[in-house]
mmCIF file of C-alpha atoms in Angstrom:
data_model
loop_
_atom_site.group_PDB
_atom_site.id
_atom_site.type_symbol
_atom_site.label_atom_id
_atom_site.label_comp_id
_atom_site.label_asym_id
_atom_site.label_seq_id
_atom_site.Cartn_x
_atom_site.Cartn_y
_atom_site.Cartn_z
ATOM 1 C CA UNK A 710 152.885 35.495 -126.243
ATOM 2 C CA UNK A 711 152.343 31.971 -124.758
ATOM 3 C CA UNK A 712 148.931 31.060 -123.050
ATOM 4 C CA UNK A 713 149.086 31.005 -119.378
ATOM 5 C CA UNK A 714 147.841 27.936 -117.530
ATOM 6 C CA UNK A 715 147.240 27.704 -113.899
ATOM 7 C CA UNK A 716 147.404 24.236 -112.571
ATOM 8 C CA UNK A 717 145.660 23.637 -109.119
ATOM 9 C CA UNK A 718 146.484 20.037 -107.994
ATOM 10 C CA UNK A 719 147.374 19.005 -104.495
ATOM 11 C CA UNK A 720 149.295 15.806 -105.425
ATOM 12 C CA UNK A 721 152.741 17.412 -105.797
ATOM 13 C CA UNK A 722 153.928 14.492 -108.160
ATOM 14 C CA UNK A 723 150.919 14.814 -110.493
ATOM 15 C CA UNK A 724 150.952 18.709 -110.370
ATOM 16 C CA UNK A 725 154.674 18.703 -111.254
ATOM 17 C CA UNK A 726 154.244 16.164 -114.137
ATOM 18 C CA UNK A 727 151.318 18.103 -115.500
ATOM 19 C CA UNK A 728 153.162 21.335 -115.291
ATOM 20 C CA UNK A 729 156.314 20.100 -116.828
ATOM 21 C CA UNK A 730 154.359 18.705 -119.798
ATOM 22 C CA UNK A 731 152.557 21.929 -120.291
ATOM 23 C CA UNK A 732 155.798 24.183 -120.241
ATOM 24 C CA UNK A 733 157.429 21.583 -122.771
ATOM 25 C CA UNK A 734 154.480 22.307 -125.145
ATOM 26 C CA UNK A 735 155.068 26.053 -124.903
ATOM 27 C CA UNK A 736 152.966 27.306 -122.088
ATOM 28 C CA UNK A 737 153.584 29.572 -119.205
ATOM 29 C CA UNK A 738 152.564 27.621 -116.102
ATOM 30 C CA UNK A 739 151.951 28.136 -112.447
ATOM 31 C CA UNK A 740 151.188 25.259 -110.037
ATOM 32 C CA UNK A 741 149.286 25.509 -106.825
ATOM 33 C CA UNK A 742 148.640 22.810 -104.222
ATOM 34 C CA UNK A 743 145.151 24.376 -103.403
ATOM 35 C CA UNK A 744 142.909 27.198 -104.099
ATOM 36 C CA UNK A 745 143.653 29.593 -101.310
ATOM 37 C CA UNK A 746 145.190 32.212 -103.557
ATOM 38 C CA UNK A 747 142.861 31.576 -106.501
ATOM 39 C CA UNK A 748 141.378 35.069 -106.497
ATOM 40 C CA UNK A 749 144.940 36.595 -106.205
ATOM 41 C CA UNK A 750 146.019 34.361 -109.230
ATOM 42 C CA UNK A 751 143.326 35.244 -111.496
ATOM 43 C CA UNK A 752 144.006 39.026 -110.894
ATOM 44 C CA UNK A 753 147.896 38.788 -111.176
ATOM 45 C CA UNK A 754 148.530 35.759 -113.263
ATOM 46 C CA UNK A 755 145.446 36.110 -115.301
ATOM 47 C CA UNK A 756 145.348 32.527 -116.683
ATOM 48 C CA UNK A 757 143.959 31.620 -119.918
ATOM 49 C CA UNK A 758 143.017 28.409 -118.661
ATOM 50 C CA UNK A 759 143.072 26.494 -115.338
ATOM 51 C CA UNK A 760 143.651 22.788 -114.874
ATOM 52 C CA UNK A 761 141.524 22.170 -111.797
ATOM 53 C CA UNK A 762 141.321 19.145 -109.536
ATOM 54 C CA UNK A 763 138.238 18.428 -107.892
ATOM 55 C CA UNK A 764 139.481 16.782 -104.522
ATOM 56 C CA UNK A 765 141.364 19.497 -103.008
ATOM 57 C CA UNK A 766 142.013 20.587 -99.398
ATOM 58 C CA UNK A 767 139.823 23.636 -98.364
ATOM 59 C CA UNK A 768 137.618 24.634 -101.040
ATOM 60 C CA UNK A 769 137.050 21.866 -103.604
ATOM 61 C CA UNK A 770 137.202 22.071 -107.245
ATOM 62 C CA UNK A 771 133.593 22.820 -107.738
ATOM 63 C CA UNK A 772 133.642 25.804 -105.420
ATOM 64 C CA UNK A 773 136.847 27.001 -107.147
ATOM 65 C CA UNK A 774 135.028 26.554 -110.496
ATOM 66 C CA UNK A 775 132.256 28.939 -109.263
ATOM 67 C CA UNK A 776 134.843 31.591 -108.336
ATOM 68 C CA UNK A 777 136.575 31.315 -111.799
ATOM 69 C CA UNK A 778 133.111 31.528 -113.777
ATOM 70 C CA UNK A 779 132.232 34.727 -111.637
ATOM 71 C CA UNK A 780 135.407 36.612 -112.218
ATOM 72 C CA UNK A 781 137.324 35.245 -115.264
ATOM 73 C CA UNK A 782 136.856 34.106 -118.929
ATOM 74 C CA UNK A 783 139.726 31.527 -118.437
ATOM 75 C CA UNK A 784 138.831 28.121 -119.798
ATOM 76 C CA UNK A 785 138.557 25.334 -117.133
ATOM 77 C CA UNK A 786 139.694 21.482 -117.461
ATOM 78 C CA UNK A 787 138.540 19.429 -114.588
ATOM 79 C CA UNK A 788 140.990 16.645 -113.452
ATOM 80 C CA UNK A 789 139.762 14.244 -110.897
ATOM 81 C CA UNK A 790 139.870 10.410 -109.896
ATOM 82 C CA UNK A 791 136.072 10.651 -109.626
ATOM 83 C CA UNK A 792 134.678 9.000 -112.806
ATOM 84 C CA UNK A 793 131.106 8.935 -112.041
ATOM 85 C CA UNK A 794 128.749 10.672 -114.494
ATOM 86 C CA UNK A 795 127.216 12.955 -111.826
ATOM 87 C CA UNK A 796 130.576 14.511 -110.914
ATOM 88 C CA UNK A 797 131.153 14.893 -114.736
ATOM 89 C CA UNK A 798 127.878 16.653 -115.275
ATOM 90 C CA UNK A 799 128.233 18.767 -112.345
ATOM 91 C CA UNK A 800 131.496 20.078 -113.429
ATOM 92 C CA UNK A 801 130.282 20.735 -117.200
ATOM 93 C CA UNK A 802 126.998 22.034 -116.140
ATOM 94 C CA UNK A 803 129.005 24.516 -113.660
ATOM 95 C CA UNK A 804 130.922 25.899 -116.657
ATOM 96 C CA UNK A 805 133.817 23.547 -117.096
ATOM 97 C CA UNK A 806 135.170 23.170 -120.690
ATOM 98 C CA UNK A 807 136.420 19.826 -120.383
ATOM 99 C CA UNK A 808 136.893 16.908 -117.907
ATOM 100 C CA UNK A 809 139.735 14.470 -117.801
ATOM 101 C CA UNK A 810 139.724 11.462 -115.163
ATOM 102 C CA UNK A 811 142.630 9.976 -113.429
ATOM 103 C CA UNK A 812 144.795 8.079 -114.237
ATOM 104 C CA UNK A 813 145.469 9.793 -117.598
ATOM 105 C CA UNK A 814 147.965 10.044 -120.280
ATOM 106 C CA UNK A 815 149.839 13.413 -120.143
ATOM 107 C CA UNK A 816 149.846 13.698 -123.907
ATOM 108 C CA UNK A 817 146.041 13.529 -123.713
ATOM 109 C CA UNK A 818 145.864 16.115 -121.096
ATOM 110 C CA UNK A 819 147.842 18.369 -123.010
ATOM 111 C CA UNK A 820 145.890 17.780 -126.204
ATOM 112 C CA UNK A 821 142.673 18.732 -124.161
ATOM 113 C CA UNK A 822 144.225 21.711 -122.953
ATOM 114 C CA UNK A 823 145.327 22.867 -126.246
ATOM 115 C CA UNK A 824 141.978 22.108 -127.965
ATOM 116 C CA UNK A 825 140.112 24.326 -125.245
ATOM 117 C CA UNK A 826 142.601 27.120 -125.625
ATOM 118 C CA UNK A 827 142.012 27.050 -129.404
ATOM 119 C CA UNK A 828 138.114 26.837 -129.187
ATOM 120 C CA UNK A 829 138.542 30.109 -126.803
ATOM 121 C CA UNK A 830 140.796 31.735 -129.316
ATOM 122 C CA UNK A 831 143.585 31.965 -126.742
ATOM 123 C CA UNK A 832 146.276 30.138 -128.817
ATOM 124 C CA UNK A 833 146.823 30.161 -132.738
ATOM 125 C CA UNK A 834 146.404 26.824 -134.537
ATOM 126 C CA UNK A 835 148.555 27.899 -137.394
ATOM 127 C CA UNK A 836 152.475 28.164 -137.121
ATOM 128 C CA UNK A 837 154.729 29.134 -139.871
ATOM 129 C CA UNK A 838 158.517 28.101 -140.092
ATOM 130 C CA UNK A 839 160.118 29.467 -143.194
ATOM 131 C CA UNK A 840 157.880 28.103 -145.902
ATOM 132 C CA UNK A 841 156.389 25.366 -143.824
ATOM 133 C CA UNK A 842 152.808 26.237 -142.401
ATOM 134 C CA UNK A 843 151.256 23.697 -139.919
ATOM 135 C CA UNK A 844 147.589 24.066 -139.134
ATOM 136 C CA UNK A 845 146.907 21.815 -136.114
ATOM 137 C CA UNK A 846 143.204 22.294 -136.116
ATOM 138 C CA UNK A 847 142.858 21.421 -139.772
ATOM 139 C CA UNK A 848 145.374 18.746 -139.779
ATOM 140 C CA UNK A 849 147.179 20.334 -142.654
ATOM 141 C CA UNK A 850 150.683 20.798 -143.404
ATOM 142 C CA UNK A 851 151.909 22.922 -146.431
ATOM 143 C CA UNK A 852 155.408 23.378 -147.738
ATOM 144 C CA UNK A 853 156.077 25.593 -150.763
ATOM 145 C CA UNK A 854 152.345 25.646 -151.306
ATOM 146 C CA UNK A 855 152.413 21.821 -151.571
ATOM 147 C CA UNK A 856 150.282 19.733 -149.286
ATOM 148 C CA UNK A 857 152.383 17.167 -147.222
ATOM 149 C CA UNK A 858 150.601 13.880 -146.161
ATOM 150 C CA UNK A 859 151.548 12.775 -142.713
ATOM 151 C CA UNK A 860 150.278 9.851 -140.526
ATOM 152 C CA UNK A 861 148.510 10.733 -137.127
ATOM 153 C CA UNK A 862 151.685 10.436 -135.090
ATOM 154 C CA UNK A 863 153.931 12.099 -137.416
ATOM 155 C CA UNK A 864 151.406 15.096 -137.348
ATOM 156 C CA UNK A 865 151.315 15.125 -133.638
ATOM 157 C CA UNK A 866 155.248 15.228 -133.815
ATOM 158 C CA UNK A 867 155.394 18.071 -136.038
ATOM 159 C CA UNK A 868 152.742 19.994 -134.322
ATOM 160 C CA UNK A 869 154.770 19.515 -131.043
ATOM 161 C CA UNK A 870 158.030 20.673 -132.816
ATOM 162 C CA UNK A 871 156.298 23.620 -134.319
ATOM 163 C CA UNK A 872 155.112 24.798 -130.948
ATOM 164 C CA UNK A 873 158.614 24.446 -129.714
ATOM 165 C CA UNK A 874 160.230 26.140 -132.848
ATOM 166 C CA UNK A 875 163.665 27.417 -132.306
ATOM 167 C CA UNK A 876 163.938 25.416 -129.207
ATOM 168 C CA UNK A 877 165.882 22.199 -128.723
ATOM 169 C CA UNK A 878 163.734 19.411 -127.288
ATOM 170 C CA UNK A 879 165.170 16.147 -126.140
ATOM 171 C CA UNK A 880 163.915 12.659 -127.009
ATOM 172 C CA UNK A 881 162.428 12.306 -123.632
ATOM 173 C CA UNK A 882 160.452 15.550 -123.975
ATOM 174 C CA UNK A 883 159.142 14.337 -127.287
ATOM 175 C CA UNK A 884 158.190 11.121 -125.945
ATOM 176 C CA UNK A 885 156.185 12.618 -123.062
ATOM 177 C CA UNK A 886 154.584 15.158 -125.097
ATOM 178 C CA UNK A 887 153.753 13.136 -128.174
ATOM 179 C CA UNK A 888 153.298 9.596 -126.814
ATOM 180 C CA UNK A 889 152.697 10.392 -123.111
ATOM 181 C CA UNK A 890 155.488 8.539 -121.551
ATOM 182 C CA UNK A 891 159.249 8.740 -120.953
ATOM 183 C CA UNK A 892 160.483 5.243 -120.352
ATOM 184 C CA UNK A 893 160.543 3.897 -123.955
ATOM 185 C CA UNK A 894 162.933 3.108 -126.724
ATOM 186 C CA UNK A 895 164.177 6.314 -127.844
ATOM 187 C CA UNK A 896 164.385 4.831 -131.469
ATOM 188 C CA UNK A 897 160.685 5.494 -131.656
ATOM 189 C CA UNK A 898 161.409 9.099 -131.821
ATOM 190 C CA UNK A 899 164.274 8.651 -134.352
ATOM 191 C CA UNK A 900 162.107 6.678 -136.701
ATOM 192 C CA UNK A 901 159.350 9.222 -136.619
ATOM 193 C CA UNK A 902 161.849 12.140 -136.852
ATOM 194 C CA UNK A 903 163.462 10.624 -140.040
ATOM 195 C CA UNK A 904 159.963 10.136 -141.717
ATOM 196 C CA UNK A 905 158.953 13.761 -140.987
ATOM 197 C CA UNK A 906 162.302 14.996 -142.194
ATOM 198 C CA UNK A 907 161.986 13.133 -145.433
ATOM 199 C CA UNK A 908 158.614 14.234 -146.284
ATOM 200 C CA UNK A 909 159.426 17.839 -145.581
ATOM 201 C CA UNK A 910 162.654 17.646 -147.581
ATOM 202 C CA UNK A 911 160.855 16.445 -150.634
ATOM 203 C CA UNK A 912 159.875 20.130 -150.852
ATOM 204 C CA UNK A 913 162.887 22.226 -149.591
ATOM 205 C CA UNK A 914 165.936 22.434 -147.433
ATOM 206 C CA UNK A 915 166.311 20.787 -143.872
ATOM 207 C CA UNK A 916 163.959 22.211 -141.315
ATOM 208 C CA UNK A 917 164.221 19.655 -138.552
ATOM 209 C CA UNK A 918 167.734 19.612 -137.291
ATOM 210 C CA UNK A 919 169.704 17.333 -134.948
ATOM 211 C CA UNK A 920 171.618 18.752 -131.977
ATOM 212 C CA UNK A 921 174.144 16.192 -131.228
ATOM 213 C CA UNK A 922 173.694 15.117 -127.541
ATOM 214 C CA UNK A 923 170.758 17.213 -126.912
ATOM 215 C CA UNK A 924 168.003 16.663 -129.319
ATOM 216 C CA UNK A 925 165.943 18.188 -132.151
ATOM 217 C CA UNK A 926 165.058 21.660 -133.422
ATOM 218 C CA UNK A 927 162.594 22.897 -136.250
ATOM 219 C CA UNK A 928 164.046 26.069 -137.505
ATOM 220 C CA UNK A 929 164.485 27.544 -141.132
ATOM 221 C CA UNK A 930 168.204 28.194 -141.838
ATOM 222 C CA UNK A 931 168.901 31.896 -142.718
#
């Protein structure tokens, strides 16, 4: 089952971008523009983690953090334009698990969310596809019991593909999730896909497949 993430962000464009990036990373996401129905969401949606903006209409993020800590074991990543030390300390001392200041790179936020979920034991760090084992926490990739050496970028790419295993992902989705932006030369994706594919195929059959006109998919052929 995918981890559930509740995004509370009153800037619609930012909230939509964050929600999209999290969904592309395999999470179930709901987005709210304020915290008016937080108590109901905690009971019905039961998020594993809340991405919580500080500057909200009505109850601010610090007030909502208190509600979450009283009634839920969900992780909390606070999101705000405020970058002062007092605000960060207030959020962390109030029980937030992490704090990300605006402006931010989507890939970094997704990585912070994933790290908190792993620490809380809400999402597995190890994924297996056929004879390929990818351990995101340890940074270890094994195939047919052989360790595969990847660069940091290649590892992020493979971790993303493993999280999306069986699903076709576009170059734009990969750019957003791995590099944090959409408007870039898609050849960047092709170069790194080729490198990962070459290293994996040194130890077995093809696992990273090209779906013409759509993107790429990580799957083991039957």
